[in-house]
Tab-separated table of C-alpha atoms in Angstrom:
chain	number	residue	atom	x	y	z
A	171	UNK	CA	0.000	0.000	0.000
A	172	UNK	CA	2.806	2.352	0.912
A	173	UNK	CA	4.635	1.463	-2.332
A	174	UNK	CA	1.560	2.246	-4.437
A	175	UNK	CA	1.206	5.559	-2.625
A	176	UNK	CA	4.788	6.472	-3.429
A	177	UNK	CA	4.318	5.556	-7.110
A	178	UNK	CA	1.144	7.588	-7.232
A	179	UNK	CA	2.834	10.602	-5.676
A	180	UNK	CA	5.760	10.284	-8.114
A	181	UNK	CA	3.396	10.148	-11.079
A	182	UNK	CA	1.531	13.228	-9.890
A	183	UNK	CA	4.814	15.129	-9.523
A	184	UNK	CA	5.872	14.140	-13.051
A	185	UNK	CA	2.509	15.174	-14.491
A	186	UNK	CA	2.661	18.474	-12.642
A	187	UNK	CA	6.115	19.173	-14.107
A	188	UNK	CA	5.007	18.165	-17.600
A	189	UNK	CA	2.112	20.588	-17.432
A	190	UNK	CA	4.424	23.580	-17.109
A	191	UNK	CA	4.651	25.782	-20.234
A	192	UNK	CA	7.734	25.677	-22.476
A	193	UNK	CA	9.092	29.026	-21.280
A	194	UNK	CA	9.233	27.804	-17.670
A	195	UNK	CA	10.906	24.535	-18.648
A	196	UNK	CA	13.368	26.452	-20.828
A	197	UNK	CA	14.199	28.630	-17.836
A	198	UNK	CA	15.012	25.469	-15.891
A	199	UNK	CA	17.160	24.045	-18.683
A	200	UNK	CA	18.994	27.335	-19.033
A	201	UNK	CA	20.387	26.861	-15.517
A	202	UNK	CA	22.131	23.545	-16.184
A	203	UNK	CA	25.057	22.653	-18.419
A	204	UNK	CA	24.360	21.512	-21.954
A	205	UNK	CA	25.351	17.908	-21.212
A	206	UNK	CA	22.660	17.707	-18.520
A	207	UNK	CA	20.124	19.352	-20.811
A	208	UNK	CA	20.865	16.826	-23.542
A	209	UNK	CA	20.467	13.904	-21.148
A	210	UNK	CA	17.160	15.338	-19.933
A	211	UNK	CA	15.807	15.568	-23.461
A	212	UNK	CA	16.771	11.950	-24.099
A	213	UNK	CA	14.729	10.479	-21.238
A	214	UNK	CA	11.514	12.486	-21.564
A	215	UNK	CA	9.335	13.047	-24.628
A	216	UNK	CA	7.967	16.200	-22.981
A	217	UNK	CA	11.479	17.691	-22.761
A	218	UNK	CA	12.792	16.232	-26.014
A	219	UNK	CA	12.469	19.348	-28.184
A	220	UNK	CA	13.340	21.934	-25.536
A	221	UNK	CA	17.172	22.188	-25.830
A	222	UNK	CA	16.730	23.240	-29.467
A	223	UNK	CA	14.557	26.174	-28.335
A	224	UNK	CA	17.094	27.685	-25.927
A	225	UNK	CA	18.022	31.222	-26.962
A	226	UNK	CA	21.152	31.283	-24.783
A	227	UNK	CA	23.486	28.320	-24.972
A	228	UNK	CA	26.566	27.628	-22.870
A	229	UNK	CA	28.750	24.840	-24.229
A	230	UNK	CA	31.859	24.267	-22.124
A	231	UNK	CA	34.318	21.580	-23.157
A	232	UNK	CA	35.092	20.921	-19.483
A	233	UNK	CA	31.522	19.689	-18.979
A	234	UNK	CA	32.474	16.755	-21.219
A	235	UNK	CA	35.593	15.815	-19.265
A	236	UNK	CA	35.507	12.873	-16.823
A	237	UNK	CA	34.136	13.641	-13.361
A	238	UNK	CA	35.989	14.573	-11.244
A	239	UNK	CA	38.048	16.560	-13.731
A	240	UNK	CA	41.505	15.053	-14.217
A	241	UNK	CA	44.436	17.234	-13.224
A	242	UNK	CA	46.344	17.625	-15.414
A	243	UNK	CA	43.989	17.172	-18.364
A	244	UNK	CA	45.640	14.635	-20.646
A	245	UNK	CA	45.551	14.756	-24.446
A	246	UNK	CA	43.159	11.819	-24.709
A	247	UNK	CA	40.705	13.532	-22.364
A	248	UNK	CA	40.821	16.714	-24.462
A	249	UNK	CA	40.227	14.718	-27.631
A	250	UNK	CA	37.242	12.836	-26.202
A	251	UNK	CA	35.741	16.027	-24.738
A	252	UNK	CA	36.121	17.892	-28.043
A	253	UNK	CA	34.480	15.008	-29.915
A	254	UNK	CA	31.436	15.282	-27.620
A	255	UNK	CA	31.427	19.087	-27.814
A	256	UNK	CA	31.511	19.009	-31.632
A	257	UNK	CA	28.610	16.572	-31.646
A	258	UNK	CA	26.635	18.874	-29.316
A	259	UNK	CA	27.262	21.928	-31.515
A	260	UNK	CA	26.264	20.024	-34.642
A	261	UNK	CA	23.090	18.843	-32.947
A	262	UNK	CA	22.026	22.116	-31.342
A	263	UNK	CA	22.980	24.526	-34.127
A	264	UNK	CA	22.434	22.310	-37.146
A	265	UNK	CA	19.251	20.364	-36.376
A	266	UNK	CA	15.929	21.561	-37.856
A	267	UNK	CA	13.705	23.315	-35.368
A	268	UNK	CA	10.243	22.167	-34.427
A	269	UNK	CA	8.994	25.604	-35.331
A	270	UNK	CA	9.447	27.139	-38.767
A	271	UNK	CA	10.920	30.352	-37.451
A	272	UNK	CA	14.693	30.641	-36.989
A	273	UNK	CA	15.714	31.119	-33.366
A	274	UNK	CA	18.460	33.699	-32.955
A	275	UNK	CA	20.827	32.511	-30.263
A	276	UNK	CA	23.615	33.769	-28.067
A	277	UNK	CA	26.333	31.170	-27.606
A	278	UNK	CA	28.991	31.059	-24.905
A	279	UNK	CA	31.534	28.516	-26.121
A	280	UNK	CA	34.672	27.204	-24.384
A	281	UNK	CA	36.818	24.779	-26.339
A	282	UNK	CA	40.248	23.352	-27.080
A	283	UNK	CA	41.605	23.800	-30.592
A	284	UNK	CA	43.368	20.430	-30.700
A	285	UNK	CA	43.648	17.557	-33.173
A	286	UNK	CA	42.015	19.385	-36.053
A	287	UNK	CA	38.732	20.070	-34.285
A	288	UNK	CA	38.919	23.704	-35.421
A	289	UNK	CA	38.217	22.379	-38.944
A	290	UNK	CA	35.009	20.809	-37.644
A	291	UNK	CA	33.777	23.477	-35.228
A	292	UNK	CA	34.574	26.509	-37.396
A	293	UNK	CA	32.285	25.583	-40.320
A	294	UNK	CA	29.438	24.691	-37.933
A	295	UNK	CA	29.639	28.137	-36.343
A	296	UNK	CA	29.981	29.831	-39.740
A	297	UNK	CA	26.885	28.028	-41.023
A	298	UNK	CA	24.839	29.083	-37.982
A	299	UNK	CA	26.009	32.672	-38.449
A	300	UNK	CA	25.134	32.532	-42.133
A	301	UNK	CA	21.569	31.364	-41.464
A	302	UNK	CA	21.067	34.072	-38.835
A	303	UNK	CA	20.573	31.620	-35.978
A	304	UNK	CA	23.765	32.805	-34.246
A	305	UNK	CA	24.539	36.501	-33.878
A	306	UNK	CA	26.295	36.743	-30.512
A	307	UNK	CA	29.311	34.530	-29.806
A	308	UNK	CA	31.356	34.616	-26.593
A	309	UNK	CA	34.358	32.404	-27.329
A	310	UNK	CA	37.087	31.094	-25.015
A	311	UNK	CA	39.992	29.185	-26.584
A	312	UNK	CA	41.492	27.267	-23.683
A	313	UNK	CA	44.981	25.937	-23.065
A	314	UNK	CA	45.732	23.776	-20.050
A	315	UNK	CA	49.425	24.720	-19.819
A	316	UNK	CA	50.451	26.919	-16.907
A	317	UNK	CA	52.212	30.156	-17.957
A	318	UNK	CA	55.473	29.013	-16.361
A	319	UNK	CA	55.403	25.874	-18.510
A	320	UNK	CA	54.846	27.724	-21.803
A	321	UNK	CA	57.863	28.213	-24.021
A	322	UNK	CA	58.002	30.844	-26.757
A	323	UNK	CA	57.545	28.051	-29.309
A	324	UNK	CA	54.371	26.856	-27.545
A	325	UNK	CA	52.902	30.365	-27.511
A	326	UNK	CA	53.746	30.962	-31.170
A	327	UNK	CA	52.153	27.615	-32.052
A	328	UNK	CA	48.997	28.565	-30.155
A	329	UNK	CA	48.902	31.893	-32.003
A	330	UNK	CA	49.182	30.048	-35.303
A	331	UNK	CA	46.232	27.832	-34.372
A	332	UNK	CA	44.112	30.831	-33.339
A	333	UNK	CA	44.977	32.773	-36.487
A	334	UNK	CA	44.257	29.746	-38.665
A	335	UNK	CA	40.878	29.202	-37.007
A	336	UNK	CA	39.757	32.783	-37.608
A	337	UNK	CA	41.285	33.005	-41.096
A	338	UNK	CA	39.393	29.890	-42.214
A	339	UNK	CA	36.072	31.225	-40.873
A	340	UNK	CA	36.141	35.049	-40.999
A	341	UNK	CA	32.422	35.307	-40.207
A	342	UNK	CA	33.174	33.871	-36.752
A	343	UNK	CA	35.533	36.681	-35.790
A	344	UNK	CA	33.032	39.286	-37.016
A	345	UNK	CA	30.358	37.722	-34.764
A	346	UNK	CA	32.456	37.774	-31.577
A	347	UNK	CA	31.195	39.828	-28.648
A	348	UNK	CA	33.523	38.160	-26.145
A	349	UNK	CA	36.940	36.553	-26.576
A	350	UNK	CA	39.262	34.816	-24.113
A	351	UNK	CA	42.738	33.573	-25.069
A	352	UNK	CA	45.442	31.695	-23.142
A	353	UNK	CA	49.170	31.425	-23.860
A	354	UNK	CA	49.288	33.217	-27.219
A	355	UNK	CA	52.263	35.151	-28.620
A	356	UNK	CA	51.386	37.495	-31.486
A	357	UNK	CA	55.008	38.225	-32.408
A	358	UNK	CA	54.330	37.302	-36.050
A	359	UNK	CA	50.801	38.716	-36.235
A	360	UNK	CA	49.220	42.144	-35.870
A	361	UNK	CA	47.622	41.975	-32.417
A	362	UNK	CA	45.714	45.235	-32.885
A	363	UNK	CA	44.301	44.141	-36.247
A	364	UNK	CA	43.289	40.632	-35.197
A	365	UNK	CA	41.736	41.471	-31.827
A	366	UNK	CA	40.195	44.893	-32.430
A	367	UNK	CA	40.067	45.902	-36.090
A	368	UNK	CA	38.552	42.577	-37.211
A	369	UNK	CA	36.419	41.956	-34.097
A	370	UNK	CA	34.152	44.924	-34.727
A	371	UNK	CA	31.443	43.730	-32.289
A	372	UNK	CA	33.845	42.760	-29.491
A	373	UNK	CA	32.815	44.059	-26.058
A	374	UNK	CA	34.833	41.815	-23.701
A	375	UNK	CA	38.473	40.749	-24.141
A	376	UNK	CA	40.367	38.515	-21.692
A	377	UNK	CA	44.051	37.730	-22.262
A	378	UNK	CA	46.075	35.381	-20.053
A	379	UNK	CA	49.811	35.032	-20.697
A	380	UNK	CA	49.519	36.712	-24.108
A	381	UNK	CA	51.991	39.164	-25.622
A	382	UNK	CA	53.694	40.340	-28.808
A	383	UNK	CA	57.106	39.000	-27.917
A	384	UNK	CA	58.911	39.540	-24.629
A	385	UNK	CA	58.269	43.073	-23.263
A	386	UNK	CA	56.926	44.488	-26.535
A	387	UNK	CA	54.580	47.458	-26.197
A	388	UNK	CA	50.936	47.145	-27.252
A	389	UNK	CA	49.426	50.401	-28.455
A	390	UNK	CA	45.642	50.380	-28.732
A	391	UNK	CA	44.263	52.985	-31.094
A	392	UNK	CA	40.660	51.953	-31.780
A	393	UNK	CA	38.261	54.922	-31.772
A	394	UNK	CA	35.553	52.818	-33.412
A	395	UNK	CA	35.835	49.868	-31.030
A	396	UNK	CA	32.916	48.687	-28.869
A	397	UNK	CA	35.266	47.160	-26.278
A	398	UNK	CA	33.918	47.678	-22.749
A	399	UNK	CA	36.004	45.229	-20.686
A	400	UNK	CA	39.736	44.537	-21.049
A	401	UNK	CA	41.367	42.089	-18.633
A	402	UNK	CA	45.061	41.233	-18.944
A	403	UNK	CA	46.722	38.619	-16.728
A	404	UNK	CA	50.405	37.630	-16.492
A	405	UNK	CA	51.171	39.109	-19.903
A	406	UNK	CA	54.795	40.006	-20.708
A	407	UNK	CA	53.983	43.351	-22.266
A	408	UNK	CA	56.616	46.054	-22.025
A	409	UNK	CA	53.811	48.583	-21.851
A	410	UNK	CA	50.120	48.825	-22.544
A	411	UNK	CA	49.252	52.144	-24.143
A	412	UNK	CA	45.502	52.642	-24.375
A	413	UNK	CA	45.524	55.586	-26.725
A	414	UNK	CA	41.848	55.544	-27.679
A	415	UNK	CA	39.121	53.191	-26.461
A	416	UNK	CA	36.057	55.400	-26.062
A	417	UNK	CA	33.711	52.723	-24.667
A	418	UNK	CA	36.145	51.023	-22.274
A	419	UNK	CA	34.508	50.747	-18.829
A	420	UNK	CA	36.655	48.199	-16.983
A	421	UNK	CA	40.423	47.705	-17.192
A	422	UNK	CA	42.210	45.059	-15.120
A	423	UNK	CA	45.905	44.185	-15.342
A	424	UNK	CA	46.783	41.335	-13.012
A	425	UNK	CA	50.473	40.612	-12.589
A	426	UNK	CA	52.578	42.858	-14.798
A	427	UNK	CA	56.266	41.990	-14.734
A	428	UNK	CA	57.708	44.732	-16.906
A	429	UNK	CA	60.483	46.829	-15.328
A	430	UNK	CA	58.869	50.233	-15.969
A	431	UNK	CA	55.551	51.992	-15.532
A	432	UNK	CA	53.281	49.568	-17.372
A	433	UNK	CA	50.197	51.524	-18.338
A	434	UNK	CA	49.432	54.687	-20.228
A	435	UNK	CA	45.873	55.926	-20.633
A	436	UNK	CA	44.740	58.330	-23.316
A	437	UNK	CA	41.129	58.750	-24.477
A	438	UNK	CA	39.072	56.522	-22.156
A	439	UNK	CA	36.063	58.717	-21.272
A	440	UNK	CA	33.865	55.767	-20.190
A	441	UNK	CA	36.363	54.193	-17.760
A	442	UNK	CA	34.653	53.410	-14.440
A	443	UNK	CA	36.788	50.602	-12.982
A	444	UNK	CA	40.572	50.278	-12.828
A	445	UNK	CA	42.390	47.387	-11.147
A	446	UNK	CA	46.168	46.943	-11.097
A	447	UNK	CA	48.087	44.124	-9.409
A	448	UNK	CA	51.895	44.002	-9.410
A	449	UNK	CA	53.997	41.009	-8.246
A	450	UNK	CA	57.063	43.227	-7.768
A	451	UNK	CA	60.413	41.696	-6.855
A	452	UNK	CA	63.897	42.929	-6.084
A	453	UNK	CA	64.680	43.571	-9.775
A	454	UNK	CA	61.736	45.947	-10.077
A	455	UNK	CA	63.199	49.433	-9.756
A	456	UNK	CA	59.886	51.207	-9.357
A	457	UNK	CA	59.110	54.621	-10.749
A	458	UNK	CA	58.472	58.110	-9.448
A	459	UNK	CA	54.943	59.299	-9.912
A	460	UNK	CA	56.133	62.676	-11.165
A	461	UNK	CA	58.703	61.266	-13.613
A	462	UNK	CA	57.108	58.212	-15.174
A	463	UNK	CA	53.419	58.110	-14.362
A	464	UNK	CA	51.170	55.709	-16.166
A	465	UNK	CA	48.530	58.456	-16.459
A	466	UNK	CA	49.503	61.373	-18.637
A	467	UNK	CA	49.183	64.308	-18.452
A	468	UNK	CA	49.425	64.827	-14.688
A	469	UNK	CA	47.818	67.126	-12.140
A	470	UNK	CA	44.423	68.635	-12.802
A	471	UNK	CA	44.413	67.328	-16.362
A	472	UNK	CA	44.095	63.792	-14.968
A	473	UNK	CA	40.460	64.629	-14.279
A	474	UNK	CA	39.637	64.245	-17.961
A	475	UNK	CA	41.056	60.698	-17.958
A	476	UNK	CA	39.531	59.466	-14.696
A	477	UNK	CA	36.433	61.625	-14.509
A	478	UNK	CA	34.000	58.669	-14.619
A	479	UNK	CA	36.041	56.195	-12.569
A	480	UNK	CA	33.800	54.521	-9.974
A	481	UNK	CA	36.018	51.718	-8.665
A	482	UNK	CA	39.780	51.824	-8.002
A	483	UNK	CA	41.779	48.857	-6.671
A	484	UNK	CA	45.470	48.987	-5.748
A	485	UNK	CA	46.707	45.615	-4.554
A	486	UNK	CA	49.902	44.165	-3.064
A	487	UNK	CA	51.174	47.520	-1.737
A	488	UNK	CA	54.243	47.240	0.487
A	489	UNK	CA	53.239	48.172	4.014
A	490	UNK	CA	56.114	50.632	4.645
A	491	UNK	CA	55.450	52.654	1.502
A	492	UNK	CA	54.139	56.170	1.921
A	493	UNK	CA	50.633	56.097	0.467
A	494	UNK	CA	50.352	59.863	0.013
A	495	UNK	CA	51.033	59.431	-3.696
A	496	UNK	CA	47.597	57.835	-4.045
A	497	UNK	CA	46.064	61.206	-3.264
A	498	UNK	CA	46.950	62.240	-6.808
A	499	UNK	CA	44.678	59.500	-8.113
A	500	UNK	CA	41.879	60.225	-5.672
A	501	UNK	CA	41.951	63.953	-6.352
A	502	UNK	CA	41.681	63.250	-10.073
A	503	UNK	CA	39.017	60.540	-9.780
A	504	UNK	CA	36.397	62.552	-7.926
A	505	UNK	CA	33.613	60.090	-8.762
A	506	UNK	CA	35.228	57.042	-7.092
A	507	UNK	CA	32.688	55.137	-4.993
A	508	UNK	CA	34.751	52.023	-4.176
A	509	UNK	CA	38.408	52.354	-3.225
A	510	UNK	CA	40.266	49.146	-2.425
A	511	UNK	CA	43.833	49.076	-1.055
A	512	UNK	CA	45.432	45.803	-0.024
A	513	UNK	CA	48.745	45.649	1.837
A	514	UNK	CA	51.253	43.049	0.698
A	515	UNK	CA	52.256	41.861	4.187
A	516	UNK	CA	51.429	42.158	7.872
A	517	UNK	CA	53.337	44.673	10.091
A	518	UNK	CA	54.594	41.850	12.294
A	519	UNK	CA	56.563	40.269	9.439
A	520	UNK	CA	57.969	43.384	7.769
A	521	UNK	CA	61.625	42.695	8.563
A	522	UNK	CA	61.973	39.241	7.064
A	523	UNK	CA	64.135	37.591	4.459
A	524	UNK	CA	61.082	37.327	2.190
A	525	UNK	CA	60.570	41.098	2.379
A	526	UNK	CA	64.202	41.764	1.545
A	527	UNK	CA	64.061	39.388	-1.416
A	528	UNK	CA	60.978	41.138	-2.751
A	529	UNK	CA	61.904	44.758	-2.063
A	530	UNK	CA	65.628	44.774	-1.289
A	531	UNK	CA	66.544	47.644	1.033
A	532	UNK	CA	63.802	49.955	-0.210
A	533	UNK	CA	61.546	51.304	2.521
A	534	UNK	CA	59.476	53.706	0.456
A	535	UNK	CA	58.395	54.057	-3.180
A	536	UNK	CA	60.743	57.032	-3.536
A	537	UNK	CA	63.956	55.103	-2.743
């Protein structure tokens, strides 16, 4: 009797769920990864057509890796995951819809460009773009190597793969609204042209361990760019000169290792958030604010550069440094609402061997 009651209750719950309209069920599916959504559609006739009606798709190659994720991710795991990802893209973007109308989608895609899969994925994306079913692509090209393990040859090879992928399917690069790259050296390619001139719809750009050759300067002159977010992490750039990015709102540089002032800002009237993190060591000579400032021109004219800044983060500041120099930034950025300063070490451990290795005998930013 109790068993029958349980079965009856289970059936009622299933019927109640099946009675929900498509938009509610789509909202539920939109909160799970695509692998789960595909499995759901396979076990229920009521849910069978729903994944093909999703307007926002997130397809992450790591969802197709074994669980728990192997660390490190071996080549055979990448290959198997990319095979499943390619099958999912072909199914979701290439299958005929239940309805006659074409559904315009936004796709967030994370993948490995290994073993020739770029030749399979690229045409599928290009076809979806050509039919109008895909107009917004947020693409992350992943690489499992840690920056410290990447040689110049590895980074040049990764750049060649990225360039080949976009060159073979130019419609893909024109559709990009977001792009994330790991371990790419553009020493033999025009970084400005590939990432900004060609990506005319790009609004978010994330670069990890990417450069143009060791300590080369990257000058960004893109008055027509739609770029709103630029995040740079562990990139060996000699300097980043943002000459003109009129719609840039957020700029984050995490872990510059160049020996001089790393950043120069020009026309950035929309900038509201600036975050700089520096892993300085004993070879870093520092710079005087008045001699080599990353914001030019100085003084009252800084107001034009930082007039809309709402959030300012300065991290890993040595505890003995005189922080009065930050007043220059605060006086210029009168609209700052969030000001974050993080000290590199605790007062109790100032005089340690680790401190001397990181800062030598310097006790202030002026010495």
